[in-house]
Amino acid sequence: MKKLSFLWLLLLCIIPGLFARQPALRAVYLRTEYKIDPVTDATRPRLSWELRSELRNQWQSAYQVVVASSPALLAPGKADLWDPGMVKTTITNQLEYGGKPLASRQVCYWKVRSWDKNGVAGPWSPIARWEMGLLKGSDWQASWIGNDLDSLGRGKVYHLPPAPYFRKEITLKGTVKRARLYITSLGLYEVRLNGKRVGADYFTPGWTDYHKRVYYQVYDVTAMLAAVSTLSAIVADGWYAGYLGYALLVNNPVKRNFYGRVPLLKAQLEIVYTDGRTSMVGTDGTWKTNYGPVVEADILNGETYNAQLEFPGWDKPGYPAKGWKAAGVYPDLPSRKLEVYPGNPVRILEALRAKKVTARPGGKYIIDLGQNFAGSIRLKVKGRAGDTISLRYGEVLFPEGGLMTGNLRMARAMDTYILKGDPAGETWVPAFTYHGFQYVEVTGLKRTPGLDVITGLVMGSDTPVAGSLVTDNALVNQLYHNIVWTQRSNYFDIPTDCPQRDERLGWTGDAQVYIQSATFNNDIAAFYNKWLVDLNDAQRDDNTYPIYAPAPQVRATDQYSPGWSEAGIICMYHMYKTYGDTKMVRQFWPNMAKYMQFLEDKSKGRYYFPEASFEDISPKGGFGDWLSVGKKTPPDLLATLYFAQCAAMMAEMARGTGLDSEAARYHQVFSLVAARFKEHYTDPAGRFKTNAAAYGDGNGYVDGAMGFDGHTQTAYANAIYTGVLDGAGNEYAGNQLAGLVRENGGKLSTGFLGVKPLLPALSATGHSDVAYRLLLSTEYPSWGFEVINGANTIWERWNSYIKGTGFENNGGMNSFNHYAFGSVNEWLFGNMAGIRLAAPGYRTFVVRPEIAPAEIGKVRASYHSINGEIVSAWQKSGNRLLIEVVIPVNTRATVFIPAPAAENVTESGKPVVNNRDMRVSGIQGQYLVLELGSGKYRFEVR
Ligand code: BGC
């Protein structure tokens, strides 16, 4: 009997499935403002979903979204917030909420369904939600509180005061239905409720121009409350009051306290009881404060923790708080906005178990964590009260085995833990500092430690992983690994140049050369929605974008630079193209337009920059092709190309946001700049040239003594990439570029600005073979040279370290974790695998793999676009080539199959002919070109 009913059940489950063989579109991965179920203060939050279907060539012909104040009301006709009915459109993202105005704290539930191309409705999606933050200034009852400990900073070189502790005991009025903690600081905070750390975020509330805005976090703490509860926090200087960049190194008049002297806390705990009553506890003068175990805490210089000074039970109810004083209340700045953190918070992304412990002279040990990264450690020790453990961090070892710290410059990057003598052992994780390192040198251990003495805590902005790339070539795989780890290390609340030395700034040049590469690895939409605000907040009075953002003046002469400042437009453009983010474009359009006006004015109406146009900035001409090898490309030639590129991007963004006359105008600017570039910087045959004499002896220019030449790899690569040349001009420039590589012994000579377009420009002009040779080279300078010399991240310089020789460069400018040269990722995904964006958000794209020479037989890349997962894979198999392509629902792709004719190709074993899902559009060069709808395709080429 039992068996029989089981069979019936099975049949009942299978039969409907058989009849429902036409699976309609399923809407999945519902997100609001790029996040899953977030808190936001966007008054018209942007909604997105993705579509899945088992069928090929599927798209959405209509959708229906309902938004309601409770899940019970979430149905058409009942939804009380927004119920616009069926909307005929293919749009599945960047859909702005258009319903009733939303109030602070309001929770909104939503779901969506989509109709497929045949008008068949899909099922409703699972329910998603978002919650509104505090929208009005008056929602904030809490005050800024602090405890001025600045005078307690000791030390001659580093002035590092202790971190203040704050606590407040709360008695609840009943059973809690809902509780939210709204919290922020000027400085960094760690918050606890009843002794437990709230949330998994670090380095909160993030780095901004604190005079203009500070972000807050919102935590659901309903389950953490007790009848009597204690809310407590530790606050540290952080970016607000701590040391920043190289200010100390260059003896800047201001070395710390860039935004303020006393770190402050603002927190508001809001409780709704089951009986409807509410209560609110905010930071104010009734909070108690003290200082204790966190003796020093600084991002660049490290943390000192004296466990003997701990206050047992201070963060739990019932602690007497004897000797604690009342917190000071500090005024707010009227100009400062309080907003919900829009980015991806810094989190612990992974824990690394130590690989090796090596004893060193003087009772020291070096712990190898096996991978260079940014983050912190967990220390596990046992010992006597007062025993002191010192930790120093380094990315590399000297050939003799000692820790190399010269490249940290003035970043002290040292942590100290003083034991309390707990017989059960002690565990410590520094809370307010991070380092860039692979090795930890431990001093103060009484005996040889085990591998568990130090665990590496990999930290970075928690940007969702979006891509993967694997080949059958170990060198390329290692290179990709290095790129991924370098991005992890440097997407750290802001895009930094490096995580180890006294810098860690949001360098705009690095950001712009790398951004497209970054999009392939992770979903950086929210991360850049945050940093683009920082960048625009930092726009200068002369309308240029700065060289780093946020932009405290860490050196008096720091200002703007061609190749760096353009990040204000280039990074925005990539948000627009990659995610279809028109909201950001609209928001910052006036800022971008002002920068374009600056360029036009600076060119004095000439629409190009002749040599020595930027003598007034420091360094003269700006940074130029930073860290290039050999003769320098004139910075003004590059500035002219960047001018053209920005104009073209502005034109495209204008078109995408309905600013038609602006689009036309910027297109005209682009054409003008392109023409002037050719007139001034090329000879009649098309060879690039410059008037090197205009630079005199080059004094004041970066590497000016090496002399300037227009005929460089960097110049040709940028011109091709920027699109300023016509067909014949491109071909000529491509040949010159390939020729220059050949003349240089098959090696590159490019710096930061030249390396990104180098391989793409070679490929675009028919020199894929040269691009592959550069990619696979292991001679200096090359990516492979780093790999064979042991790199597991991307280095700042091609020869940061040479096996057997050691460090080639001046220690101060030798970062082992610098993503700029990792911009080759754009080519790995875009050319080797061949995934290329066409319409914004990958609504249409191109798959055009460039099949490698013998060294690579197999490539597989996947990229999770805002419309779903794209795959491009190819594999050589005897005299056949296998190609796999996955195209997400609601998108289309133009796929280039390397084959002389359709007859040579099959798809899933069938001939390639025009059909419902596929259109054969002909032969282009060495490729058979197909137009494909969504789905999985397997091609075999004979
Ligand atoms: C940084 C770079 C940055 C450069 C400006 C360096 O110190 O580390 O990555 O772009 O300065 O030239």
XYZ file of C-alpha atoms in Angstrom, residues 226-671:
446
model
C 17.488 41.049 25.472
C 15.261 42.626 28.164
C 18.266 44.557 29.342
C 20.714 45.191 26.543
C 24.028 46.880 26.066
C 24.981 48.663 22.885
C 28.701 49.324 22.679
C 31.264 50.453 20.165
C 34.948 51.058 19.676
C 35.909 53.894 17.383
C 39.255 54.467 15.676
C 40.845 57.279 13.663
C 40.523 55.500 10.305
C 40.629 57.608 7.162
C 38.952 60.479 9.029
C 41.621 61.264 11.598
C 44.449 58.821 10.889
C 47.496 58.946 8.631
C 46.805 59.026 4.904
C 48.941 58.258 1.896
C 52.491 59.563 1.700
C 51.815 62.741 3.679
C 54.353 61.733 6.300
C 56.892 60.610 3.707
C 56.832 63.906 1.805
C 56.639 65.914 5.006
C 53.301 67.420 4.051
C 52.196 70.155 6.450
C 49.223 67.913 7.339
C 50.143 64.288 8.059
C 47.053 63.029 9.854
C 43.712 64.475 10.985
C 42.831 65.306 7.383
C 39.122 65.596 8.112
C 39.035 66.038 11.865
C 40.954 65.442 15.053
C 38.531 63.449 17.193
C 36.840 60.346 15.770
C 33.096 60.402 16.452
C 30.237 57.946 16.656
C 26.585 58.289 15.759
C 24.184 55.416 16.359
C 20.467 55.044 16.671
C 18.729 51.901 17.816
C 15.065 51.893 16.869
C 12.710 49.354 18.367
C 9.122 48.490 17.478
C 7.348 46.353 20.085
C 4.710 43.752 19.342
C 2.089 45.972 20.996
C 2.890 48.807 18.595
C 4.897 50.987 20.943
C 8.276 52.218 19.753
C 11.466 53.425 21.352
C 14.664 54.944 20.151
C 18.086 55.033 21.764
C 20.602 57.336 20.171
C 24.144 58.329 20.973
C 24.141 61.304 23.336
C 25.830 62.620 26.449
C 24.400 59.790 28.559
C 26.698 57.275 26.851
C 29.730 56.261 28.882
C 33.213 56.281 27.450
C 36.680 55.099 28.340
C 39.833 53.890 26.673
C 41.670 50.665 27.245
C 43.049 47.720 25.291
C 43.172 49.285 21.804
C 46.252 51.349 22.557
C 46.967 52.307 18.941
C 44.851 51.889 15.827
C 45.789 53.271 12.452
C 45.073 51.966 8.968
C 48.598 52.471 7.622
C 50.607 52.074 10.784
C 48.933 49.186 12.568
C 47.285 48.344 15.829
C 48.508 47.705 19.370
C 46.271 45.750 21.711
C 47.054 45.318 25.386
C 44.799 42.515 26.607
C 45.787 43.319 30.188
C 43.780 46.518 29.849
C 40.584 44.725 28.823
C 37.360 45.560 30.648
C 35.804 42.128 31.162
C 32.089 42.356 30.460
C 32.136 45.979 29.296
C 29.982 45.197 26.269
C 27.332 43.252 28.230
C 24.580 44.407 30.599
C 25.405 44.818 34.259
C 28.922 46.163 33.833
C 29.421 48.837 36.502
C 31.480 51.140 34.207
C 33.295 52.600 37.206
C 35.670 55.308 36.176
C 34.007 55.711 32.759
C 33.019 59.251 31.965
C 30.220 60.821 29.978
C 30.809 60.962 26.238
C 31.337 64.396 24.715
C 28.669 65.639 22.326
C 29.976 67.240 19.145
C 28.202 69.509 16.687
C 27.391 68.337 13.163
C 28.546 70.025 10.002
C 25.508 71.456 8.183
C 27.033 70.580 4.800
C 27.472 66.920 5.674
C 24.932 64.466 4.268
C 24.109 61.167 5.958
C 23.320 58.457 3.426
C 22.981 54.692 3.247
C 26.244 53.029 2.189
C 25.724 52.323 -1.510
C 28.752 50.085 -2.100
C 29.764 46.545 -1.234
C 31.110 46.566 2.318
C 34.599 45.307 3.116
C 34.317 41.787 4.518
C 36.526 38.829 5.340
C 36.416 37.015 2.016
C 38.502 34.006 2.917
C 40.729 32.627 5.670
C 44.187 31.401 4.652
C 45.845 28.656 6.628
C 49.577 29.193 7.104
C 51.771 27.174 4.757
C 55.097 27.304 6.536
C 56.807 28.532 9.688
C 60.496 29.420 9.430
C 62.702 30.267 12.400
C 64.802 33.410 11.999
C 67.715 34.784 13.996
C 66.814 36.648 17.167
C 63.947 34.323 18.129
C 61.750 35.516 15.276
C 59.565 33.383 13.054
C 58.318 34.045 9.571
C 54.896 32.668 8.717
C 54.196 32.157 5.021
C 50.502 32.402 4.157
C 51.064 31.223 0.610
C 49.451 34.173 -1.144
C 49.981 37.918 -1.291
C 46.746 39.663 -0.269
C 45.161 42.552 1.616
C 43.648 42.056 5.009
C 44.505 41.053 8.486
C 45.358 38.056 10.632
C 44.020 35.995 13.478
C 46.669 35.451 16.134
C 46.381 32.436 18.452
C 48.830 32.360 21.350
C 49.255 31.120 24.882
C 51.631 32.718 27.364
C 52.133 34.797 30.445
C 50.508 38.120 31.193
C 52.622 40.883 29.725
C 54.270 38.730 27.036
C 54.433 40.864 23.926
C 53.991 39.608 20.385
C 55.042 41.922 17.565
C 53.901 41.328 14.028
C 55.510 42.832 10.957
C 54.142 42.288 7.480
C 55.817 41.897 4.117
C 54.883 40.882 0.618
C 58.175 39.207 -0.164
C 61.329 37.892 1.450
C 64.911 38.788 0.723
C 66.770 35.967 -1.001
C 68.378 35.162 2.378
C 64.928 34.687 3.922
C 64.428 37.940 5.846
C 61.248 40.021 5.568
C 61.397 42.807 2.980
C 59.614 45.907 4.309
C 61.483 48.669 2.448
C 58.618 48.948 -0.037
C 56.183 49.894 2.743
C 58.008 53.234 2.989
C 56.594 55.150 5.966
C 53.674 52.776 6.581
C 54.753 51.220 9.870
C 52.428 48.273 9.205
C 53.135 46.693 12.551
C 50.736 45.144 15.039
C 51.440 44.350 18.666
C 49.552 42.106 21.047
C 50.241 42.085 24.788
C 48.952 38.940 26.465
C 46.702 38.864 29.498
C 47.930 35.345 30.352
C 44.754 33.344 29.818
C 45.699 29.683 30.471
C 43.187 28.634 27.781
C 45.072 30.685 25.189
C 44.223 33.985 23.528
C 42.924 34.913 20.095
C 43.203 38.349 18.576
C 42.130 39.962 15.319
C 43.172 43.591 14.768
C 40.038 45.588 14.032
C 41.100 48.885 12.507
C 44.121 48.247 10.330
C 44.950 46.233 7.256
C 48.111 45.284 5.479
C 49.223 44.033 2.078
C 51.286 40.918 2.725
C 52.044 37.254 2.325
C 54.516 36.898 5.179
C 54.216 37.758 8.857
C 57.290 38.098 11.007
C 56.430 37.221 14.595
C 58.611 38.325 17.493
C 58.084 37.399 21.123
C 57.045 33.749 20.905
C 58.654 31.584 23.556
C 58.815 28.457 21.408
C 58.406 27.372 17.777
C 54.754 27.891 16.871
C 52.469 25.576 14.937
C 50.804 26.564 11.682
C 47.723 27.778 13.543
C 49.558 30.645 15.252
C 48.624 32.987 12.390
C 45.657 32.669 10.040
C 45.445 35.073 7.107
C 42.148 36.947 6.826
C 41.654 38.036 3.240
C 39.653 41.256 3.162
C 38.218 43.390 0.427
C 34.998 44.868 -0.835
C 32.518 42.044 -1.136
C 31.835 42.458 -4.856
C 29.981 39.375 -6.183
C 32.211 37.116 -8.274
C 31.120 37.424 -11.895
C 33.731 35.751 -14.034
C 36.012 32.794 -14.446
C 38.749 32.025 -16.910
C 40.690 28.832 -17.335
C 42.989 27.548 -20.050
C 45.292 24.587 -20.493
C 48.302 26.915 -20.212
C 49.760 27.163 -16.709
C 51.338 30.572 -17.315
C 48.062 32.149 -18.455
C 46.161 30.528 -15.594
C 48.675 31.894 -13.094
C 48.427 35.329 -14.700
C 44.654 35.247 -14.327
C 44.995 34.117 -10.713
C 47.346 37.067 -10.124
C 44.887 39.510 -11.655
C 41.992 38.235 -9.545
C 43.986 38.450 -6.310
C 45.229 41.927 -7.114
C 41.700 43.134 -7.721
C 40.558 41.544 -4.452
C 43.348 43.353 -2.649
C 42.690 46.739 -4.171
C 38.935 46.977 -4.415
C 38.924 47.927 -0.774
C 36.022 50.327 -0.208
C 37.632 52.431 -2.953
C 39.772 51.298 -5.887
C 43.301 51.677 -4.467
C 46.656 51.555 -6.207
C 48.162 49.142 -3.700
C 47.386 47.775 -0.239
C 50.792 47.781 1.451
C 52.777 51.023 1.399
C 51.924 54.494 2.660
C 49.661 55.160 -0.282
C 46.445 53.072 -0.676
C 44.772 55.973 -2.427
C 41.985 55.935 -4.975
C 44.367 56.712 -7.842
C 42.215 57.687 -10.762
C 44.637 56.646 -13.532
C 44.942 53.144 -12.152
C 41.168 52.995 -11.762
C 40.421 54.014 -15.333
C 42.944 51.720 -17.026
C 41.747 48.737 -15.037
C 37.997 49.235 -14.787
C 36.923 47.243 -17.816
C 39.174 44.394 -16.774
C 37.576 44.485 -13.337
C 34.058 44.145 -14.711
C 34.877 40.676 -16.050
C 35.932 39.365 -12.637
C 33.342 40.805 -10.292
C 30.081 42.674 -10.326
C 31.436 46.112 -9.506
C 28.241 48.089 -10.121
C 27.529 48.900 -6.463
C 31.221 49.390 -5.699
C 31.518 51.984 -8.455
C 28.165 53.563 -7.619
C 29.938 54.454 -4.403
C 33.316 55.525 -5.788
C 31.884 57.636 -8.585
C 30.254 59.724 -5.867
C 33.659 60.048 -4.171
C 35.213 61.039 -7.477
C 32.593 63.661 -8.254
C 32.692 64.970 -4.695
C 36.395 65.489 -5.322
C 36.015 67.437 -8.566
C 38.304 70.423 -8.256
C 37.535 74.110 -8.490
C 39.149 74.202 -11.927
C 36.605 71.485 -12.948
C 39.232 68.795 -13.378
C 38.973 65.463 -11.644
C 41.836 64.860 -9.223
C 44.622 62.270 -9.359
C 43.064 60.351 -6.466
C 39.660 60.294 -4.807
C 38.660 60.837 -2.087
C 41.102 63.701 -2.343
C 42.557 64.948 0.910
C 45.616 66.984 -0.013
C 48.315 64.466 0.950
C 50.906 66.501 -0.908
C 50.503 70.216 -1.380
C 51.277 70.043 -5.107
C 48.911 67.163 -5.959
C 46.309 68.302 -8.460
C 45.188 66.738 -11.744
C 46.833 64.848 -14.578
C 45.894 63.809 -18.102
C 45.326 60.052 -18.125
C 44.197 60.186 -14.502
C 41.536 62.886 -14.451
C 39.632 61.302 -17.344
C 38.537 58.579 -14.911
C 35.591 60.913 -14.197
C 34.281 60.116 -17.666
C 35.845 56.755 -18.488
C 34.698 54.994 -15.321
C 31.201 56.401 -15.690
C 31.146 55.234 -19.295
C 31.971 51.687 -18.251
C 29.160 51.713 -15.682
C 26.846 52.851 -18.444
C 28.030 50.241 -20.921
C 28.458 47.289 -18.585
C 25.326 47.705 -16.494
C 23.254 50.169 -18.479
C 23.528 52.558 -15.541
C 21.976 55.723 -16.949
C 20.968 57.050 -13.536
C 24.569 57.722 -12.585
C 25.224 59.267 -15.975
C 22.300 61.656 -15.523
C 23.288 62.469 -11.963
C 26.850 63.449 -12.836
C 26.301 64.729 -16.337
C 26.834 68.396 -15.322
C 30.124 67.469 -13.630
C 31.352 65.582 -16.666
C 30.282 68.392 -18.964
C 32.274 70.839 -16.846
C 35.364 68.696 -17.174
C 34.892 68.534 -20.946
C 34.626 72.309 -20.953
C 37.902 72.468 -19.055
C 39.575 70.358 -21.750
C 38.147 72.538 -24.504
C 39.323 75.704 -22.742
C 42.689 74.218 -21.947
C 43.176 73.402 -25.623
C 42.592 77.128 -26.270
C 40.047 76.315 -28.931
C 42.600 74.234 -30.853
C 41.030 70.866 -29.951
C 44.366 69.213 -29.424
C 47.185 69.648 -26.977
C 50.468 70.627 -28.586
C 53.692 69.703 -26.803
C 54.213 71.282 -23.402
C 50.529 72.192 -22.921
C 50.614 71.039 -19.318
C 53.778 72.717 -18.050
C 51.749 74.325 -15.284
C 51.020 71.106 -13.395
C 53.232 68.964 -11.224
C 54.906 66.814 -12.475
C 54.998 68.733 -15.755
C 52.707 67.108 -18.299
C 51.231 64.933 -15.573
C 52.232 61.310 -15.010
C 52.164 60.332 -18.685
C 52.802 56.710 -19.586
C 53.853 56.008 -16.003
C 56.493 53.276 -15.567
C 56.996 52.716 -19.283
C 60.274 51.291 -20.509
C 62.473 53.342 -22.841
C 61.662 56.613 -24.620
C 58.644 58.471 -23.283
C 55.469 59.062 -25.237
C 54.702 62.801 -25.143
C 52.091 63.351 -22.423
C 50.373 65.907 -24.643
C 49.930 63.388 -27.444
C 48.285 61.076 -24.920
C 46.220 63.930 -23.466
C 44.918 64.647 -26.962
C 43.902 61.005 -27.439
C 42.207 60.971 -24.045
C 40.370 64.157 -25.004
C 39.057 62.384 -28.097
C 38.134 59.266 -26.161
C 36.204 61.257 -23.578
C 34.325 63.166 -26.268
C 33.327 59.880 -27.939
C 32.199 58.440 -24.614
C 30.232 61.579 -23.783
C 28.513 61.371 -27.166
C 27.537 57.762 -26.536
C 26.326 58.439 -22.998
C 24.339 61.434 -24.241
C 22.675 59.260 -26.856
C 21.891 56.639 -24.206
C 20.220 59.185 -21.972
C 18.262 61.044 -24.627
C 20.491 64.120 -24.790
C 20.523 64.234 -28.559
C 21.960 67.687 -29.143
C 24.732 66.996 -26.625
C 25.446 63.749 -28.428
C 25.854 65.585 -31.698
C 28.046 68.231 -30.119
C 30.406 65.762 -28.471
C 30.569 63.729 -31.618
C 31.702 66.891 -33.356
C 34.315 67.496 -30.656
C 35.573 63.955 -31.165
C 35.881 64.443 -34.927
